[in-house]
């Protein structure tokens, strides 16, 4: 199984600051079609997960451009610029290249 | 608007069975692969099973293989998860989610508690 190592486990940030979350996979996430199925999700408190970024760097529908994703092969990063109060919650990376699909352990973002 | 509404959760004794349903609306259900993904209380996300749009391809996590069965009825726009031989470690919120490589929508979840 692909192990997704996500760091840090938690972050405390002031409104307006920027943060980055790292996600490293134990295998390359490049699929046979040449695409990389690495995604970022946000689970706001008491809510279902919501897709933020798909295929490394593509913004999901309605997601503000303060969110950005970069990376390739086995090393990926989510950056949030100018954090807002609504950004609090748990962020997960997820890979859907290889079965079984696997998730990072999550990064809890708190607002100072 | 894409909607996924799970139902069928509840409290069940170890070793018993339960069947979850996910009613889809707002999109052409038969065009999409679907998944079940679960989240134990206070824990992270765990993929459970996936099924292709025509049910030709089905995949399971090792933790549920042989006990859970994913299926779908495209005429009823409904995804199912039949769970048998339930264990305490199956206690979780079960989400249905649209898309296989591109999971882009989630339901609100159905709660399953396995306890005597």
Short mmCIF file of C-alpha atoms in Angstrom, two decimals:
data_model
loop_
_atom_site.label_atom_id
_atom_site.label_comp_id
_atom_site.label_asym_id
_atom_site.label_seq_id
_atom_site.Cartn_x
_atom_site.Cartn_y
_atom_site.Cartn_z
CA UNK A 1 0.00 0.00 0.00
CA UNK A 2 1.10 3.59 -0.64
CA UNK A 3 1.92 5.33 2.61
CA UNK A 4 1.16 9.04 2.68
CA UNK A 5 3.29 10.94 5.20
CA UNK A 6 1.77 14.31 5.97
CA UNK A 7 3.42 17.02 8.08
CA UNK A 8 3.02 18.88 10.31
CA UNK A 9 0.19 17.25 12.31
CA UNK A 10 -1.01 20.64 13.44
CA UNK A 11 -0.55 24.32 12.76
CA UNK A 12 -1.58 27.46 14.60
CA UNK A 13 -1.58 30.53 12.42
CA UNK A 14 -2.75 34.11 12.59
CA UNK A 15 -5.21 35.53 10.10
CA UNK A 16 -3.37 36.81 7.06
CA UNK A 17 -0.33 34.58 7.45
CA UNK A 18 0.71 31.90 4.99
CA UNK A 19 1.24 28.21 5.72
CA UNK A 20 2.47 25.12 3.92
CA UNK A 21 1.63 21.47 4.44
CA UNK A 22 3.81 18.67 3.12
CA UNK A 23 2.73 15.28 1.84
CA UNK A 24 5.19 12.58 0.79
CA UNK A 25 4.21 9.26 -0.75
CA UNK A 26 6.09 5.98 -0.49
CA UNK A 27 5.71 5.41 -4.25
CA UNK A 28 5.44 7.59 -7.32
CA UNK A 29 1.87 8.78 -7.86
CA UNK A 30 2.15 9.02 -11.62
CA UNK A 31 -0.55 6.83 -13.16
CA UNK A 32 -0.26 4.90 -16.42
CA UNK A 33 -2.10 7.74 -18.19
CA UNK A 34 0.70 10.13 -17.23
CA UNK A 35 -1.42 12.02 -14.71
CA UNK A 36 -0.72 12.33 -11.00
CA UNK A 37 -3.74 11.64 -8.81
CA UNK A 38 -2.74 13.50 -5.69
CA UNK A 39 -5.45 15.63 -4.11
CA UNK A 40 -5.97 17.88 -1.12
CA UNK A 41 -9.12 17.87 1.00
CA UNK A 42 -10.39 20.09 3.79
CA UNK A 43 -12.67 18.78 6.50
CA UNK A 44 -14.15 21.75 8.34
CA UNK A 45 -15.42 21.05 11.88
CA UNK A 46 -18.51 18.84 11.80
CA UNK A 47 -18.55 18.71 8.02
CA UNK A 48 -17.82 16.20 5.28
CA UNK A 49 -14.49 16.46 3.47
CA UNK A 50 -14.39 18.88 0.58
CA UNK A 51 -12.01 18.70 -2.36
CA UNK A 52 -9.69 21.71 -2.52
CA UNK A 53 -7.14 20.70 -5.11
CA UNK A 54 -7.04 17.81 -7.56
CA UNK A 55 -4.22 16.34 -9.59
CA UNK A 56 -1.55 18.19 -7.62
CA UNK A 57 -2.32 21.75 -8.62
CA UNK A 58 -5.85 22.21 -9.99
CA UNK A 59 -8.27 24.24 -7.87
CA UNK A 60 -11.59 22.63 -7.11
CA UNK A 61 -14.81 24.40 -7.99
CA UNK A 62 -15.35 27.50 -5.88
CA UNK A 63 -12.02 27.19 -4.07
CA UNK A 64 -10.29 30.56 -3.63
CA UNK A 65 -6.95 31.07 -5.29
CA UNK A 66 -5.32 31.59 -1.90
CA UNK A 67 -4.92 27.80 -2.07
CA UNK A 68 -2.24 26.33 -4.29
CA UNK A 69 -0.68 22.93 -4.77
CA UNK A 70 2.70 21.95 -6.10
CA UNK A 71 4.85 18.87 -6.41
CA UNK A 72 5.57 15.80 -8.45
CA UNK A 73 6.26 12.08 -8.23
CA UNK A 74 6.41 11.56 -4.45
CA UNK A 75 6.68 15.01 -2.90
CA UNK A 76 3.77 17.46 -2.68
CA UNK A 77 2.89 20.70 -0.92
CA UNK A 78 -0.28 22.61 -0.19
CA UNK A 79 0.15 26.33 0.42
CA UNK A 80 -2.46 28.62 1.90
CA UNK A 81 -1.73 32.28 1.41
CA UNK A 82 -3.41 34.90 3.59
CA UNK A 83 -5.18 32.47 5.90
CA UNK A 84 -8.77 33.34 6.76
CA UNK A 85 -10.91 32.22 9.68
CA UNK A 86 -12.96 29.92 7.43
CA UNK A 87 -9.81 27.92 6.60
CA UNK A 88 -9.74 26.17 9.97
CA UNK A 89 -10.17 22.42 9.96
CA UNK A 90 -8.23 19.30 9.06
CA UNK A 91 -6.40 19.08 5.75
CA UNK A 92 -5.76 15.70 4.15
CA UNK A 93 -3.74 14.67 1.16
CA UNK A 94 -5.10 11.69 -0.75
CA UNK A 95 -3.83 9.51 -3.56
CA UNK A 96 -6.11 7.78 -6.05
CA UNK A 97 -3.39 6.51 -8.36
CA UNK A 98 -2.98 3.11 -6.72
CA UNK A 99 -5.49 0.82 -5.07
CA UNK A 100 -6.01 0.83 -2.16
CA UNK A 101 -6.51 4.58 -2.14
CA UNK A 102 -4.81 6.10 0.86
CA UNK A 103 -4.86 9.32 2.82
CA UNK A 104 -2.41 11.32 4.84
CA UNK A 105 -3.01 11.41 8.59
CA UNK A 106 -4.21 15.00 8.45
CA UNK A 107 -3.02 18.46 9.46
CA UNK A 108 -5.19 20.36 11.90
CA UNK A 109 -5.16 24.07 11.20
CA UNK A 110 -6.09 26.34 14.08
CA UNK A 111 -6.46 30.09 14.01
CA UNK A 112 -4.55 32.04 16.65
CA UNK B 1 -26.49 20.57 -7.60
CA UNK B 2 -24.74 17.28 -6.87
CA UNK B 3 -26.25 15.57 -3.84
CA UNK B 4 -25.28 12.32 -2.18
CA UNK B 5 -27.48 11.22 0.71
CA UNK B 6 -26.47 8.20 2.76
CA UNK B 7 -28.90 6.20 4.86
CA UNK B 8 -29.16 2.89 6.67
CA UNK B 9 -26.70 3.49 9.48
CA UNK B 10 -27.33 2.59 13.09
CA UNK B 11 -26.31 0.54 16.12
CA UNK B 12 -25.62 -3.12 15.41
CA UNK B 13 -24.19 -6.00 17.44
CA UNK B 14 -20.86 -7.56 16.52
CA UNK B 15 -21.24 -10.29 13.94
CA UNK B 16 -24.46 -8.88 12.54
CA UNK B 17 -25.14 -7.23 9.18
CA UNK B 18 -26.17 -3.81 7.95
CA UNK B 19 -26.78 -2.30 4.52
CA UNK B 20 -26.03 1.30 3.66
CA UNK B 21 -27.55 3.19 0.75
CA UNK B 22 -26.47 6.37 -1.01
CA UNK B 23 -29.04 8.15 -3.15
CA UNK B 24 -27.48 10.35 -5.82
CA UNK B 25 -29.05 13.33 -7.55
CA UNK B 26 -28.05 16.33 -9.61
CA UNK B 27 -25.88 14.38 -12.04
CA UNK B 28 -25.98 11.36 -14.33
CA UNK B 29 -25.22 8.65 -11.78
CA UNK B 30 -24.55 5.95 -14.38
CA UNK B 31 -21.60 7.95 -15.76
CA UNK B 32 -19.58 7.90 -12.54
CA UNK B 33 -17.63 5.42 -10.52
CA UNK B 34 -18.40 5.61 -6.82
CA UNK B 35 -16.71 4.93 -3.50
CA UNK B 36 -17.33 4.25 0.14
CA UNK B 37 -14.89 5.95 2.49
CA UNK B 38 -15.13 5.80 6.27
CA UNK B 39 -13.91 7.75 9.27
CA UNK B 40 -13.71 6.22 12.73
CA UNK B 41 -14.57 8.60 15.59
CA UNK B 42 -11.79 11.16 15.99
CA UNK B 43 -9.68 9.47 13.31
CA UNK B 44 -8.66 10.04 9.70
CA UNK B 45 -10.12 8.86 6.44
CA UNK B 46 -10.02 5.25 5.26
CA UNK B 47 -11.01 4.14 1.77
CA UNK B 48 -13.34 1.12 1.88
CA UNK B 49 -14.43 0.19 -1.65
CA UNK B 50 -14.92 1.46 -5.19
CA UNK B 51 -17.17 0.43 -8.05
CA UNK B 52 -16.99 1.50 -11.67
CA UNK B 53 -19.91 3.13 -13.47
CA UNK B 54 -21.19 -0.14 -14.96
CA UNK B 55 -20.12 -2.33 -12.01
CA UNK B 56 -17.48 -3.98 -14.19
CA UNK B 57 -14.68 -3.16 -11.77
CA UNK B 58 -14.88 -3.47 -8.00
CA UNK B 59 -12.13 -2.96 -5.44
CA UNK B 60 -12.02 -3.44 -1.69
CA UNK B 61 -9.73 -2.56 1.17
CA UNK B 62 -8.16 -5.65 2.72
CA UNK B 63 -9.81 -4.76 6.04
CA UNK B 64 -13.29 -5.38 4.59
CA UNK B 65 -12.66 -7.85 1.77
CA UNK B 66 -14.88 -10.90 2.10
CA UNK B 67 -17.21 -9.12 4.55
CA UNK B 68 -18.46 -6.04 2.66
CA UNK B 69 -20.04 -5.88 -0.78
CA UNK B 70 -20.35 -2.70 -2.82
CA UNK B 71 -23.04 -2.57 -5.49
CA UNK B 72 -25.14 -0.08 -7.39
CA UNK B 73 -28.48 0.25 -9.14
CA UNK B 74 -28.16 2.81 -11.91
CA UNK B 75 -31.90 2.78 -12.54
CA UNK B 76 -32.45 3.91 -8.97
CA UNK B 77 -29.42 6.23 -8.79
CA UNK B 78 -28.34 4.39 -5.69
CA UNK B 79 -25.06 3.02 -4.34
CA UNK B 80 -25.03 0.30 -1.69
CA UNK B 81 -22.68 -1.18 0.87
CA UNK B 82 -23.72 -4.51 2.34
CA UNK B 83 -21.75 -5.09 5.52
CA UNK B 84 -21.63 -8.51 7.19
CA UNK B 85 -19.72 -9.99 10.12
CA UNK B 86 -19.39 -6.52 11.57
CA UNK B 87 -16.66 -5.82 14.11
CA UNK B 88 -16.15 -3.07 16.64
CA UNK B 89 -13.41 -1.64 14.43
CA UNK B 90 -15.99 -1.05 11.69
CA UNK B 91 -17.55 1.67 13.85
CA UNK B 92 -17.31 4.82 11.74
CA UNK B 93 -19.04 7.47 9.71
CA UNK B 94 -19.43 6.05 6.21
CA UNK B 95 -19.30 8.49 3.31
CA UNK B 96 -20.22 7.81 -0.25
CA UNK B 97 -18.13 9.80 -2.70
CA UNK B 98 -18.39 10.40 -6.43
CA UNK B 99 -15.67 9.59 -8.91
CA UNK B 100 -12.84 7.11 -8.73
CA UNK B 101 -9.57 8.73 -9.81
CA UNK B 102 -11.25 12.11 -9.40
CA UNK B 103 -13.25 12.03 -6.16
CA UNK B 104 -15.06 15.35 -6.28
CA UNK B 105 -18.17 15.14 -4.10
CA UNK B 106 -19.00 13.60 -0.74
CA UNK B 107 -22.21 12.85 1.10
CA UNK B 108 -22.87 13.85 4.69
CA UNK B 109 -22.17 10.34 5.97
CA UNK B 110 -24.05 7.51 7.67
CA UNK B 111 -23.05 6.56 11.21
CA UNK B 112 -22.43 2.90 11.98
CA UNK B 113 -21.79 1.78 15.55
CA UNK B 114 -20.89 -1.85 16.21
CA UNK B 115 -21.35 -2.65 19.87
CA UNK B 116 -23.02 -5.19 22.11
#
